[in-house]
Coordinates of C-alpha atoms in Angstrom, one line a residue:
M1 CA -29.5 1.0 -20.6
F2 CA -31.2 -2.3 -19.9
R3 CA -30.1 -4.8 -16.4
R4 CA -29.0 -8.4 -16.9
E5 CA -31.3 -11.1 -15.1
T6 CA -29.8 -12.1 -11.7
R7 CA -28.2 -15.4 -12.7
S8 CA -29.1 -18.6 -10.4
S9 CA -25.7 -20.2 -11.2
I10 CA -22.4 -19.2 -12.5
V11 CA -21.7 -20.5 -16.3
H12 CA -18.5 -19.5 -18.3
I13 CA -19.7 -16.2 -20.6
N14 CA -18.9 -16.9 -24.2
N15 CA -18.5 -13.5 -25.5
D16 CA -15.0 -12.5 -24.9
K17 CA -15.6 -8.6 -24.4
E18 CA -18.3 -9.3 -21.6
R19 CA -15.7 -11.9 -19.8
D20 CA -12.7 -9.1 -20.3
I21 CA -15.2 -7.0 -18.4
T22 CA -16.5 -9.1 -15.8
L23 CA -13.0 -10.1 -14.6
Y24 CA -11.8 -6.4 -15.0
K25 CA -14.9 -5.6 -12.6
G26 CA -14.7 -8.7 -10.7
H27 CA -10.8 -8.2 -9.7
G28 CA -11.6 -4.7 -8.1
G29 CA -13.9 -6.5 -6.0
L30 CA -11.4 -9.2 -4.9
Y31 CA -8.5 -6.5 -4.1
I32 CA -10.9 -4.2 -1.8
G33 CA -12.0 -8.1 0.1
A34 CA -8.6 -8.8 0.5
T35 CA -7.5 -5.4 1.7
D36 CA -10.1 -5.4 3.9
L37 CA -8.9 -9.0 5.3
S38 CA -5.6 -7.8 5.5
I39 CA -6.5 -4.8 7.6
L40 CA -9.1 -6.6 10.1
N41 CA -6.7 -9.3 11.3
G42 CA -3.5 -8.0 9.8
A43 CA -3.1 -11.3 7.4
R44 CA -0.6 -11.0 4.2
V45 CA -2.9 -11.7 1.2
T46 CA -1.3 -12.0 -2.3
I47 CA -3.4 -12.7 -5.0
I48 CA -2.8 -14.0 -8.6
L49 CA -4.7 -13.6 -11.8
Q50 CA -4.0 -14.9 -15.0
A51 CA -6.8 -14.1 -17.9
E52 CA -7.2 -16.1 -21.1
N53 CA -5.3 -13.2 -22.7
A54 CA -2.0 -13.9 -20.8
N55 CA -2.6 -11.1 -18.7
I56 CA -1.4 -11.2 -15.5
H57 CA -2.5 -9.2 -12.4
S58 CA -1.1 -9.4 -9.2
F59 CA -2.2 -7.7 -6.0
G60 CA -0.6 -8.0 -2.3
T61 CA -0.6 -6.6 1.4
P62 CA 1.7 -4.9 1.6
S63 CA 3.7 -6.4 -1.4
A64 CA 3.4 -9.8 -2.9
K65 CA 6.8 -10.9 -4.1
P66 CA 8.3 -11.5 -0.2
I67 CA 4.8 -13.9 0.0
V68 CA 5.0 -15.8 -3.5
D69 CA 8.8 -16.1 -2.9
A70 CA 8.2 -17.6 0.5
F71 CA 5.5 -20.2 -0.9
L72 CA 7.8 -21.1 -3.7
S73 CA 10.3 -21.7 -1.2
G74 CA 8.6 -23.5 0.9
T75 CA 9.8 -21.4 3.8
T76 CA 7.6 -18.8 5.8
P77 CA 8.0 -15.3 4.8
S78 CA 9.9 -13.2 7.7
I79 CA 8.1 -10.0 8.4
N80 CA 11.8 -8.5 8.0
K81 CA 11.4 -9.3 4.2
V82 CA 8.1 -7.6 3.9
K83 CA 9.3 -4.8 5.7
A84 CA 12.6 -4.7 3.6
S85 CA 10.5 -4.6 0.8
K86 CA 8.5 -1.7 1.9
I87 CA 11.4 0.1 3.1
A88 CA 13.2 -0.2 -0.6
R89 CA 10.2 1.1 -2.1
L90 CA 10.0 4.1 0.0
Q91 CA 13.8 4.6 -0.2
R92 CA 13.1 4.7 -4.3
E93 CA 10.2 7.1 -3.9
V94 CA 12.3 9.4 -1.7
A95 CA 15.4 9.3 -3.9
R96 CA 12.8 10.3 -6.8
L97 CA 11.6 13.1 -5.0
N98 CA 15.0 14.6 -3.8
M99 CA 16.1 14.3 -7.4
E100 CA 13.2 16.2 -8.8
K101 CA 13.7 18.7 -5.9
T102 CA 17.3 19.2 -7.1
I103 CA 16.3 19.7 -10.5
E104 CA 12.9 22.6 -9.0
D105 CA 16.1 23.9 -7.4
K106 CA 18.3 24.4 -10.4
R107 CA 15.6 25.7 -12.4
N108 CA 14.9 28.6 -9.8
Q109 CA 18.5 29.2 -9.0
I110 CA 18.8 29.8 -13.0
A111 CA 15.7 32.3 -13.2
I112 CA 16.9 34.3 -10.2
L113 CA 20.6 34.5 -12.1
H114 CA 18.3 35.5 -15.3
M115 CA 16.6 38.1 -13.3
K116 CA 19.8 39.8 -11.7
K117 CA 21.2 39.8 -15.4
I118 CA 18.2 41.5 -16.5
Q119 CA 18.3 43.9 -13.8
D120 CA 22.0 45.0 -14.2
E121 CA 21.8 45.1 -17.6
N122 CA 18.7 47.3 -17.2
P123 CA 19.2 49.5 -14.3
D124 CA 16.8 52.3 -14.9
L125 CA 13.8 49.3 -15.2
I126 CA 12.8 49.2 -11.6
H127 CA 9.2 47.1 -11.5
E128 CA 8.0 48.8 -8.4
Q129 CA 4.3 47.3 -6.8
P130 CA 1.8 49.5 -6.9
P131 CA 0.1 50.9 -3.6
P132 CA -2.9 49.2 -2.4
Q133 CA -6.1 51.0 -3.6
D134 CA -9.1 50.9 -1.6
L135 CA -11.6 49.3 -3.4
H136 CA -14.5 50.7 -1.0
L137 CA -17.9 50.1 -3.0
Q138 CA -19.4 53.1 -2.6
K139 CA -16.8 55.1 -4.2
Y140 CA -17.7 53.7 -7.5
P141 CA -21.0 54.4 -9.4
S142 CA -23.3 50.4 -9.6
P143 CA -22.4 49.1 -13.4
C144 CA -26.0 49.1 -13.8
N145 CA -26.4 52.6 -13.7
A146 CA -24.2 52.9 -16.5
W147 CA -26.3 51.2 -18.4
K148 CA -29.7 52.8 -18.3
P149 CA -28.5 55.5 -20.5
L150 CA -27.4 53.3 -22.8
Q151 CA -31.2 51.5 -23.2
N152 CA -32.8 54.8 -23.0
T153 CA -31.0 55.6 -26.4
R154 CA -31.9 51.9 -28.1
A155 CA -35.5 52.5 -27.2
L156 CA -35.5 55.8 -29.0
T157 CA -34.1 54.3 -32.3

């Protein structure tokens, strides 16, 4: 694959596909730069991009909505709104995880009840773990030695 020459100036990209690829790659780098800026000095950063095809991409550290709302209303965003936004998001995540755990617990209870039912219906069916075996290598012949007689018979035929 050939590499394009370095551009000496920035010009509009006429090819739609190349323009979309450039936007896709560029907004990733832009988001990384915004995150770095936020980490270095604690700034809250919001980026909103609208492509020519009307796709809107947004990014915010920690969240874009409170910063945009404060900008549009003409007030400075309070840290409490940002924290409340984060807390609400985390609470939704905790609720989702709790629901998944509840579903998993119910499935486990059903499986246990099913196993108990099978054991009650078949009292003579007992599943026991076999005793552990000593798998010391010196007690067993080498697999290579087992192949030697087979190789000798093949050579004879």
